[in-house]
Short mmCIF file of C-alpha atoms and ligand atoms in Angstrom, two decimals:
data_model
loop_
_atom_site.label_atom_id
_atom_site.label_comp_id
_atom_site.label_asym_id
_atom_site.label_seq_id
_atom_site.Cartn_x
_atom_site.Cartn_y
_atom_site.Cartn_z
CA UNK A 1 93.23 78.25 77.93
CA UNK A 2 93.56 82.04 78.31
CA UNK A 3 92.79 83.54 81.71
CA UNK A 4 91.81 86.57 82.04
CA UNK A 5 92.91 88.17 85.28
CA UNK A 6 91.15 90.91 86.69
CA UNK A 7 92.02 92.96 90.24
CA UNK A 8 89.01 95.87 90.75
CA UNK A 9 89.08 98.67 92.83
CA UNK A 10 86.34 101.53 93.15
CA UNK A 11 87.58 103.98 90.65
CA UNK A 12 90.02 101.76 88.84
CA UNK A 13 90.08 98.29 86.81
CA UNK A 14 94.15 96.68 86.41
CA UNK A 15 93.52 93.05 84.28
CA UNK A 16 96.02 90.85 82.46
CA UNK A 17 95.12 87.91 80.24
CA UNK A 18 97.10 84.70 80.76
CA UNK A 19 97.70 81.97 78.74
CA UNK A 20 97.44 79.82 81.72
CA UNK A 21 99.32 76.66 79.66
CA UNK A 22 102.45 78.44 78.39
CA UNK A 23 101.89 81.19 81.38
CA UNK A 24 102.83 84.42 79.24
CA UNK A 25 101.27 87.53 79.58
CA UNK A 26 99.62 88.14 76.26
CA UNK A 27 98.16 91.42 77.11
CA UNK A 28 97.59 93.70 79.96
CA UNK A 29 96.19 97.19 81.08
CA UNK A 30 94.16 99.56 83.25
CA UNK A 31 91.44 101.30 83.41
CA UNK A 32 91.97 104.44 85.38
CA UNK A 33 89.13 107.51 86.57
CA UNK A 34 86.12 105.14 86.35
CA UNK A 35 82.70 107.24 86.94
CA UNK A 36 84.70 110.24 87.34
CA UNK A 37 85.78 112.67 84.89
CA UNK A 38 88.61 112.05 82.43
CA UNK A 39 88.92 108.37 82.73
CA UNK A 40 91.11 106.27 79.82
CA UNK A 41 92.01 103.01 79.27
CA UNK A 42 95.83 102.23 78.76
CA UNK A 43 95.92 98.79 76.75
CA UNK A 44 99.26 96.99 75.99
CA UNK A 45 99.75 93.46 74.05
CA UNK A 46 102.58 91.52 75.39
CA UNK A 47 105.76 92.90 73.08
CA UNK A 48 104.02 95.53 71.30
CA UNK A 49 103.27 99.68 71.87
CA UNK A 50 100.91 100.62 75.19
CA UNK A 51 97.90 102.75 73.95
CA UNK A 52 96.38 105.01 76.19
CA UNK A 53 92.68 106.20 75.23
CA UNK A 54 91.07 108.72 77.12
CA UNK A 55 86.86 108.06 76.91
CA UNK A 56 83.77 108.20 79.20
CA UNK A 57 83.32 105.57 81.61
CA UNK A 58 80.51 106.04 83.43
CA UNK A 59 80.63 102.43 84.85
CA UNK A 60 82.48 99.29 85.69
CA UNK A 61 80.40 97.83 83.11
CA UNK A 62 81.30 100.17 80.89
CA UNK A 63 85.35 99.63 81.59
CA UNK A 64 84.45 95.61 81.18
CA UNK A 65 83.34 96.25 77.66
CA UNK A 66 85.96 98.34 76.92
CA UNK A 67 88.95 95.82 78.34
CA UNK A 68 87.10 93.04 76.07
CA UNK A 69 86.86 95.41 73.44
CA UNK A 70 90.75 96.21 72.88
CA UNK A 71 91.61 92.59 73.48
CA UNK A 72 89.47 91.96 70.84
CA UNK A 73 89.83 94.53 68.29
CA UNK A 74 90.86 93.51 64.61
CA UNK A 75 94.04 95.77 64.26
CA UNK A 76 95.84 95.91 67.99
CA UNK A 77 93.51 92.80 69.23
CA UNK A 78 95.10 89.46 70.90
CA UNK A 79 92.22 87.36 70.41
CA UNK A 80 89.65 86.85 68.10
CA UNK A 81 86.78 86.87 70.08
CA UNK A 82 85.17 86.29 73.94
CA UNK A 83 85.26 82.68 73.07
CA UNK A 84 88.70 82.51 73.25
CA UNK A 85 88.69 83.79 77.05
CA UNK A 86 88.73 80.39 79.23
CA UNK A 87 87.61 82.20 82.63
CA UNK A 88 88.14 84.94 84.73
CA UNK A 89 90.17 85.44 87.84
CA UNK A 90 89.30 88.16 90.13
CA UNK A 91 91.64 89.23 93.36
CA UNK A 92 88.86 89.49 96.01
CA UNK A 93 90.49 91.08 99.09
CA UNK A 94 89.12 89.82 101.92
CA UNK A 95 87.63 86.35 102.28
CA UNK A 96 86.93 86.45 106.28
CA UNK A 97 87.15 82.89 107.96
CA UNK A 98 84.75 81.74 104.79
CA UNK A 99 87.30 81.16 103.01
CA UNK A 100 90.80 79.60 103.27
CA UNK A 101 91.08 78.81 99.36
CA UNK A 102 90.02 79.95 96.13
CA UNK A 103 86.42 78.97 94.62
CA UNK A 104 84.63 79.06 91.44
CA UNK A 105 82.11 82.32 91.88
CA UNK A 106 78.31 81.42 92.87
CA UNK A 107 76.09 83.38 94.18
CA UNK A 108 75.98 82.10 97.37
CA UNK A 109 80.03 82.68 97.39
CA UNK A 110 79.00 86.51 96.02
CA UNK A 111 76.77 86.19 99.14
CA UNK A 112 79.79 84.93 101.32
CA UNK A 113 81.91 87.43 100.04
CA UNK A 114 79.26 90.41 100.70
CA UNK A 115 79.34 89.31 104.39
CA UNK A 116 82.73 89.76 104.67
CA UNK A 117 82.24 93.42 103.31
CA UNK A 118 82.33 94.65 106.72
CA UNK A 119 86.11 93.48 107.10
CA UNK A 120 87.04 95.45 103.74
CA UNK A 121 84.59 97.98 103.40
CA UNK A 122 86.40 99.40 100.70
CA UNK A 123 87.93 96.85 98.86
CA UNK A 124 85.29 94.36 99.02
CA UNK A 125 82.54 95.85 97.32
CA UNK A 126 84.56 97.48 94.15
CA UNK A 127 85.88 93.58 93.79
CA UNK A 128 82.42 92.52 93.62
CA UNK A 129 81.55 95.28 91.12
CA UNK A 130 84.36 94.00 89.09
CA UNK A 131 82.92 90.05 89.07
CA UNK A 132 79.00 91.69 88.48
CA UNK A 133 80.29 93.51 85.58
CA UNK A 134 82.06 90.35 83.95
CA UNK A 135 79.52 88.30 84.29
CA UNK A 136 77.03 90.59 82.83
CA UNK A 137 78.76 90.97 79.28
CA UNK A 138 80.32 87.06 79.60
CA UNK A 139 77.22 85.26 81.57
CA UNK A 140 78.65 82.21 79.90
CA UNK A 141 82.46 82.21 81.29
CA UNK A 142 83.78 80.50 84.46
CA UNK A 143 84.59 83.10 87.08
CA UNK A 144 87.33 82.21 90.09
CA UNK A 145 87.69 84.24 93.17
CA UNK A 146 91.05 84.33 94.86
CA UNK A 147 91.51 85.70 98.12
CA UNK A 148 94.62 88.03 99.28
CA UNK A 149 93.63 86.67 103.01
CA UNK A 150 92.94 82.72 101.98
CA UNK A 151 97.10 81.83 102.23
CA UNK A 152 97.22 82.44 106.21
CA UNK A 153 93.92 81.15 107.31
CA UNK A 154 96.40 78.01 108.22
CA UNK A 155 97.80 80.35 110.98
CA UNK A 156 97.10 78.88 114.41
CA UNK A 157 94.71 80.57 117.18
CA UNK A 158 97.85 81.54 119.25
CA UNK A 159 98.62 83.60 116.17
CA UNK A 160 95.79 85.22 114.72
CA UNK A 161 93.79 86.23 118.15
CA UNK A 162 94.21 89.70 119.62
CA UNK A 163 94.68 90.16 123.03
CA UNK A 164 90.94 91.63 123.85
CA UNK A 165 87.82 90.46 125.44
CA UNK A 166 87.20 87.20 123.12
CA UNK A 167 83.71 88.17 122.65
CA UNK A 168 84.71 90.35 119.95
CA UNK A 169 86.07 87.67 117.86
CA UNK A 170 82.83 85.57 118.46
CA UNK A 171 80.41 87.94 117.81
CA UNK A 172 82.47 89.90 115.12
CA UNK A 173 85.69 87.88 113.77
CA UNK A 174 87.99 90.38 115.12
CA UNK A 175 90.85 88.38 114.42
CA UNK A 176 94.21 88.58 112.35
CA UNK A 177 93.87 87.86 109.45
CA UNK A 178 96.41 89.03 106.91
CA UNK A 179 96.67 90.25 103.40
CA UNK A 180 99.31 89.47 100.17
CA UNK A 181 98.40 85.70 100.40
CA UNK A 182 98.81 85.12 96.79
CA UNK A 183 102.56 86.77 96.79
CA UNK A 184 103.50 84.87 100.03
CA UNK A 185 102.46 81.52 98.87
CA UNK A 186 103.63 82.36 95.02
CA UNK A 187 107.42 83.65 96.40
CA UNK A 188 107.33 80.72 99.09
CA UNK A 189 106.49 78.05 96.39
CA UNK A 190 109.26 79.50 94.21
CA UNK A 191 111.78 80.05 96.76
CA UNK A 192 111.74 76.23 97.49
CA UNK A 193 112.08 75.56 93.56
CA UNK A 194 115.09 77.90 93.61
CA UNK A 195 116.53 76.31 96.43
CA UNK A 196 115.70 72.66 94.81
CA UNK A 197 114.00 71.67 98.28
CA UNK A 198 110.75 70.13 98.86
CA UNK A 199 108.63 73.34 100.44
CA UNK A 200 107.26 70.88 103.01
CA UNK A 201 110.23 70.40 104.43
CA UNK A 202 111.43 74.19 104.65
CA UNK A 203 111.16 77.55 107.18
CA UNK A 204 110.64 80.07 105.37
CA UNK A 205 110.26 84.00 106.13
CA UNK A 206 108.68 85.90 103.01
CA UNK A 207 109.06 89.63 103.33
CA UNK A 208 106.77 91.47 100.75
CA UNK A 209 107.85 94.76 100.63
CA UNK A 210 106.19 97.22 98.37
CA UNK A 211 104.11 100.76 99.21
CA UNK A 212 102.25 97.65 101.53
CA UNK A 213 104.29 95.62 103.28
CA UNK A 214 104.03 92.58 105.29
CA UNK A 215 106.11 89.53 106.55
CA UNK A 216 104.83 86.01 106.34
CA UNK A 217 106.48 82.90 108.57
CA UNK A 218 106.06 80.15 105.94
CA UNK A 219 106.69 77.09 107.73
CA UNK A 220 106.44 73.43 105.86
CA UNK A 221 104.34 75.14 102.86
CA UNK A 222 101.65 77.00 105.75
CA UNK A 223 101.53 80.25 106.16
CA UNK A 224 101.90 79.86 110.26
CA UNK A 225 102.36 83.96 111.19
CA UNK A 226 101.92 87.40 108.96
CA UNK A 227 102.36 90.84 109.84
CA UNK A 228 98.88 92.27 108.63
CA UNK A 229 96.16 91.96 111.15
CA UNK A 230 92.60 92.45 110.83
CA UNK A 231 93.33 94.94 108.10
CA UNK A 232 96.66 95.97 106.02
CA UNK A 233 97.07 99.12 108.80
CA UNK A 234 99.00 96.24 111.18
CA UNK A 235 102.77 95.35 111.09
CA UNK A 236 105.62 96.86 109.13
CA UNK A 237 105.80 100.25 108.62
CA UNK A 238 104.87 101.06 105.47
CA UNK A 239 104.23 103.71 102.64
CA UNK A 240 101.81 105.41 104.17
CA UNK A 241 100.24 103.37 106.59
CA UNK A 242 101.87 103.50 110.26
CA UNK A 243 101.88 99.76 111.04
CA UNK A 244 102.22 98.74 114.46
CA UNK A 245 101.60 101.11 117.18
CA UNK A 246 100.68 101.59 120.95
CA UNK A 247 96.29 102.04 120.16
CA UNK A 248 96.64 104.42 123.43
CA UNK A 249 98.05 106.84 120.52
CA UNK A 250 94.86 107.66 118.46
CA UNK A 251 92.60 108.98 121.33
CA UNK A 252 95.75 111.11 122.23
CA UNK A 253 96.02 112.36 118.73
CA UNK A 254 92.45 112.82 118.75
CA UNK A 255 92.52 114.77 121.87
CA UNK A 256 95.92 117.30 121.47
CA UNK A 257 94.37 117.98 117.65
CA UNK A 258 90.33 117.79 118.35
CA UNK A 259 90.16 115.07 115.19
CA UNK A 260 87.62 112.44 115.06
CA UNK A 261 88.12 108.56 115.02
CA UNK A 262 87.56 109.17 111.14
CA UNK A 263 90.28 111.79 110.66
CA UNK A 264 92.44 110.13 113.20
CA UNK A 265 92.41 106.77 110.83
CA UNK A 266 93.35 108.41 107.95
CA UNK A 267 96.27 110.16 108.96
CA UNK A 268 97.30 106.26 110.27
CA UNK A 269 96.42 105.34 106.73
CA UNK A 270 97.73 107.65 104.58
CA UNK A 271 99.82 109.77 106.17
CA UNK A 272 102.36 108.09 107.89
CA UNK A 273 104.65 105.41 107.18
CA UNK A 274 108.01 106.14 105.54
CA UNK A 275 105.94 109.33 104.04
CA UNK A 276 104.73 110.64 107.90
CA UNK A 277 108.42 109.89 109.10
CA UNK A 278 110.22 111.41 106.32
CA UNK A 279 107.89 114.49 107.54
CA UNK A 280 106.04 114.36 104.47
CA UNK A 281 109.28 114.58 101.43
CA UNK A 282 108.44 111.00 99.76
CA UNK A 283 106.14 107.61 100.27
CA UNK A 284 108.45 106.50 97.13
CA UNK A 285 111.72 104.87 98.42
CA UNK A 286 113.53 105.80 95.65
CA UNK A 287 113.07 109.39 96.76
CA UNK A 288 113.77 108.06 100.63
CA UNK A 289 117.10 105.87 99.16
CA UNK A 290 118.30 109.38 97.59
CA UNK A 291 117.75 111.19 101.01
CA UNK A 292 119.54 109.00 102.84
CA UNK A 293 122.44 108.20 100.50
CA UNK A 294 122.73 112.33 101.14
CA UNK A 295 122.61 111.94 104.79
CA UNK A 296 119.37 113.88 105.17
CA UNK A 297 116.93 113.35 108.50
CA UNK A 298 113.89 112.68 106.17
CA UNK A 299 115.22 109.45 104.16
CA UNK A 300 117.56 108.56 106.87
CA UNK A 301 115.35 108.60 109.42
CA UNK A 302 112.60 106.83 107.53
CA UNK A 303 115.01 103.97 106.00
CA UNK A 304 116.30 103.22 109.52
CA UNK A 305 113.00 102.56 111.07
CA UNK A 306 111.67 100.79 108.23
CA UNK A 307 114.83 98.03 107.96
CA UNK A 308 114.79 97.85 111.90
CA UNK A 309 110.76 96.87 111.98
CA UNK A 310 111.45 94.24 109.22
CA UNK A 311 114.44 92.59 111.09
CA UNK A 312 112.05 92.79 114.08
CA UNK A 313 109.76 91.06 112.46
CA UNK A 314 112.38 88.11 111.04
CA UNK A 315 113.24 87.67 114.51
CA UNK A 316 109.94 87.09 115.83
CA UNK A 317 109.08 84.74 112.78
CA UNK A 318 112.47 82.80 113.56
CA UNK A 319 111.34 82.14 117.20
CA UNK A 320 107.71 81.63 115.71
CA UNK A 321 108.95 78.56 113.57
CA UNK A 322 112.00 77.80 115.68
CA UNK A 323 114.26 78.80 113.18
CA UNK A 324 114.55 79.75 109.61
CA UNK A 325 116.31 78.14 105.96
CA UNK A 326 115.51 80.87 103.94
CA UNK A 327 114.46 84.40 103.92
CA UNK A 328 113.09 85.87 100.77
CA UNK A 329 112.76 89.64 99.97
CA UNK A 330 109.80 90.60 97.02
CA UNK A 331 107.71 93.31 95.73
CA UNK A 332 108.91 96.57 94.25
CA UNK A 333 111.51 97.56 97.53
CA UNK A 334 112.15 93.95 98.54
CA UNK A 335 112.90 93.07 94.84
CA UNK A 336 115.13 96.50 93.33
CA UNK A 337 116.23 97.60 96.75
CA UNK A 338 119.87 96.22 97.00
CA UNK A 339 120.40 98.95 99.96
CA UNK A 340 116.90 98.13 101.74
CA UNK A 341 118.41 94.29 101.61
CA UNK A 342 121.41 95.11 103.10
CA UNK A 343 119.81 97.39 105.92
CA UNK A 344 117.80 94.56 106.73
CA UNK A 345 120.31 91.82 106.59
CA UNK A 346 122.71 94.03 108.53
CA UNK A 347 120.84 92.77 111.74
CA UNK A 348 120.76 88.77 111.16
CA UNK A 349 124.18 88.60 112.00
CA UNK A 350 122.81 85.69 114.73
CA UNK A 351 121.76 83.59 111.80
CA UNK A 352 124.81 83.63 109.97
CA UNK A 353 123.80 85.63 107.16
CA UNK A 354 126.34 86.16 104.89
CA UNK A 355 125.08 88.36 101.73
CA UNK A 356 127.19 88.24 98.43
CA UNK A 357 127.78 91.89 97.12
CA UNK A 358 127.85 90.91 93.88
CA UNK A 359 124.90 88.58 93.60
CA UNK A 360 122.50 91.48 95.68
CA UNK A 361 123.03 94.25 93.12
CA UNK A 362 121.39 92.40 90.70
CA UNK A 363 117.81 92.70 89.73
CA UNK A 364 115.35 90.93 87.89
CA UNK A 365 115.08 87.29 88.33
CA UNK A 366 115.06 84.71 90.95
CA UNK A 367 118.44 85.10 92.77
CA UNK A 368 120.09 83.69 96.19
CA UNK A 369 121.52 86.95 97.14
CA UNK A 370 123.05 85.16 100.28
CA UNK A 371 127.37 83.55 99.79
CA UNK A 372 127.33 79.93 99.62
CA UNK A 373 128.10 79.56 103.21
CA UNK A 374 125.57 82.02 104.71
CA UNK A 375 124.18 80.52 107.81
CA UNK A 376 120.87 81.27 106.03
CA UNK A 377 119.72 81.72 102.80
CA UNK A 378 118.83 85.05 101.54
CA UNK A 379 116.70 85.12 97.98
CA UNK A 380 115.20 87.96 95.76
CA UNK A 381 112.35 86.07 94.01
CA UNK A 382 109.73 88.72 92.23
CA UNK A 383 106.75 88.24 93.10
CA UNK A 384 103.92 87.70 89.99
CA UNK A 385 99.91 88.03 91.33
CA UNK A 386 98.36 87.62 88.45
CA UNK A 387 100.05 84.39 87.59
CA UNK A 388 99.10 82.64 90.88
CA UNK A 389 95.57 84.12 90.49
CA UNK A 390 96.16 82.59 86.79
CA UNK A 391 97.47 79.31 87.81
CA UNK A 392 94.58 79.64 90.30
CA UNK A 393 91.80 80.01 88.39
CA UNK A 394 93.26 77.61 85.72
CA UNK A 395 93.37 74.70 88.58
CA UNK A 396 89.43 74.76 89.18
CA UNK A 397 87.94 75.39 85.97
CA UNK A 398 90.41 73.10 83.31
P1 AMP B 1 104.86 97.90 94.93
O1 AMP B 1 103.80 98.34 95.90
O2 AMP B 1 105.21 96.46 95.05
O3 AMP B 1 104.55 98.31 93.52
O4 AMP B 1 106.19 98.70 95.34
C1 AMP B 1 106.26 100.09 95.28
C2 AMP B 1 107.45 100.58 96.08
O5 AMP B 1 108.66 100.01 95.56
C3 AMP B 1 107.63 102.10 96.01
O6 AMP B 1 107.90 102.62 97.29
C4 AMP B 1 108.84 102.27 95.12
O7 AMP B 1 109.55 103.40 95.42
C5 AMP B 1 109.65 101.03 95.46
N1 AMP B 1 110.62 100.80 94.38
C6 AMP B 1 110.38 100.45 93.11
N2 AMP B 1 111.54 100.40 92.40
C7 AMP B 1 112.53 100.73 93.26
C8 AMP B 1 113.95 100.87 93.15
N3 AMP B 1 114.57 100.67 92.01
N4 AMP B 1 114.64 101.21 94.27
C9 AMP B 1 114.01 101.43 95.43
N5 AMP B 1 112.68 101.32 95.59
C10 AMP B 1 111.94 100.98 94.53
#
């Protein structure tokens, strides 16, 4: 059955379809500028040339019929028609406390998801536009929605609560709740293959570390602690989003710089991280890796403090679980960063981490980057959402 895997934002459409027996890729793409000016569609089949097309899309539904279009088409096509599409997957940010799986789309889970708008304001409601539009031009098809926040909703109280008057959490569900589920519980899953354990008997400590980041403590197969709180701002410091901080800090920025709450969050948000620290020079680590390999403030500085908040964070999972077998590194820095790996690992020294030189510069595959005798093992394992969301959708509609 082919599964077609679709992850919607509000001005942007990225889908893959998935034979979800043989799990290749057959074909994937993007639809970029939607309902704004100059938007185009860049279409590739598994193997063969990408085609961009610039053309109007006015809509979502619009984009939709244009992804089934060029999967369809005679010449660069991959199918022969809609009936060939099993179901669709969509990556539905935030599923609240509603949901600690994924579920076969209803309209009283549209409803359930709408609810837990408020949590996601913005992601949310362009992931719903994305399911709407589907099912208007395939009303026949299965739809699946997979939540980014359904892996950790296994973590316990003593983990997810904040420390503020518990009303809030009653009448509101301010709570932890975390994000990347799908890449935590995809790398943990594989990590255990790689390691030829059974996952329910391992400790695991999943660092995804792209332009987001966060850190998951994967203990017997549950995600039991993640660094991502109520929304993707918490935690690691990260491309552009600060991470942790002392909250005392936003009325003061407010104050010295007469910003509002608004303006305040969106300097958190998308000015700072490795981009605010590096004074502005790069969000892109490859830019901060350069810097720093030149021993200039920007990437130096910024490459420090992100390594040091990760190994932070390892420690505090290794207490969490009372210790750790494996700690695996994913996402675009976690999985081509040999340097950011080495930074990190640089402070584990107290769990006998060992890495092999040899075995980190690689990149690519599913690797134990860690010697034989390391105290504990250290893995690169990329990560692959639309697979699990694949696999995921595959499970509950075969
Ligand atoms: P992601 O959000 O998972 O796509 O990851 C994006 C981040 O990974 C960006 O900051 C990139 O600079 C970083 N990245 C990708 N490739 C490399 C590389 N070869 N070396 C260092 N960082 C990389």
């Amino acid at each position: 059955m082919n599964i077609l895997v679709i992850n919607c934002g509000s001005s942007s459409l990225k889908f893959q379809l998935i034979d979800a027996v043989s799990e290749k890729l057959i074909a994937k793409g993007l639809c970029e500028r939607i309902g704004i000016d100059g938007s185009r569609i860049v279409y590739q089949p598994a193997g063969g040339e990408k085609q961009i097309t610039e053309t109007p899309m006015p809509d979502h539904n619009k984009a939709i019929q244009l992804v089934l279009d060029a999967l369809t088409n005679a010449e660069t096509g991959v199918v022969k028609s809609l009936s060939e599409i099993g179901a669709v997957g969509h990556r539905i940010v935030h599923g609240g406390e509603k949901f600690a799986s994924s579920v076969v789309i209803t309209e009283d889970v549209i409803s359930a998801i709408e609810e837990c708008s408020d949590l996601a304001p913005l992601h949310n409601p362009a992931n719903l536009i994305g399911v709407r539009a589907c099912q208007n031009i395939m009303p026949g098809t299965p739809m699946v929605a997979v939540f980014d926040t359904a892996f950790h909703q296994t973590m316990p109280e003593e983990a997810y609560i904040y420390g503020i008057p518990y009303r809030y959490y009653e009448k509101y569900k301010v709570r932890r709740y975390g994000f990347h589920g799908t890449s935590h519980s995809y790398v943990s899953k594989r990590a255990a293959g790689v390691l030829g354990e059974d996952i329910g008997k391992l400790k695991l400590i999943v660092c995804h570390l792209g332009n987001g980041a966060s850190v998951s403590a994967v203990k017997y197969g549950k995600s039991v602690d993640t660094s991502m709180g109520l929304t993707p701002l918490e935690g690691l410091i990260m491309g552009t989003r600060s991470g942790d901080l002392d909250p005392a800090i936003i009325e003061f920025i407010a104050h010295k710089e007469g910003k509002s709450l608004e303006e305040v969050m969106q300097i958190l948000n998308k000015e700072s991280g490795v981009l605010g620290l590096s004074d502005q020079f790069s969000s892109d680590f490859r830019d901060l890796e350069d810097s720093y390999q030149q021993g200039k403030p920007e990437g130096t500085r910024a490459m420090k403090a992100f390594a040091y908040r990760v190994a932070k964070y390892i420690g505090a999972y290794t207490a969490a679980m009372n210790g750790v077998d494996g700690i695996c590194f994913t996402a675009g820095l976690g999985e081509n960063s040999p340097l950011i790996r080495e930074m990190i690992c640089g402070y584990l020294g107290y769990l006998g981490v060992a890495l092999d030189p040899e075995q980190n510069a690689k990149r690519g595959e599913d690797l134990v980057v860690s010697t034989k005798d390391s105290g504990t093992k250290i893995l690169v394992i990329p990560t692959n959402e639309e697979l699990a969301i694949a696999r995921e959708t595959y499970a509950l509609v075969k």
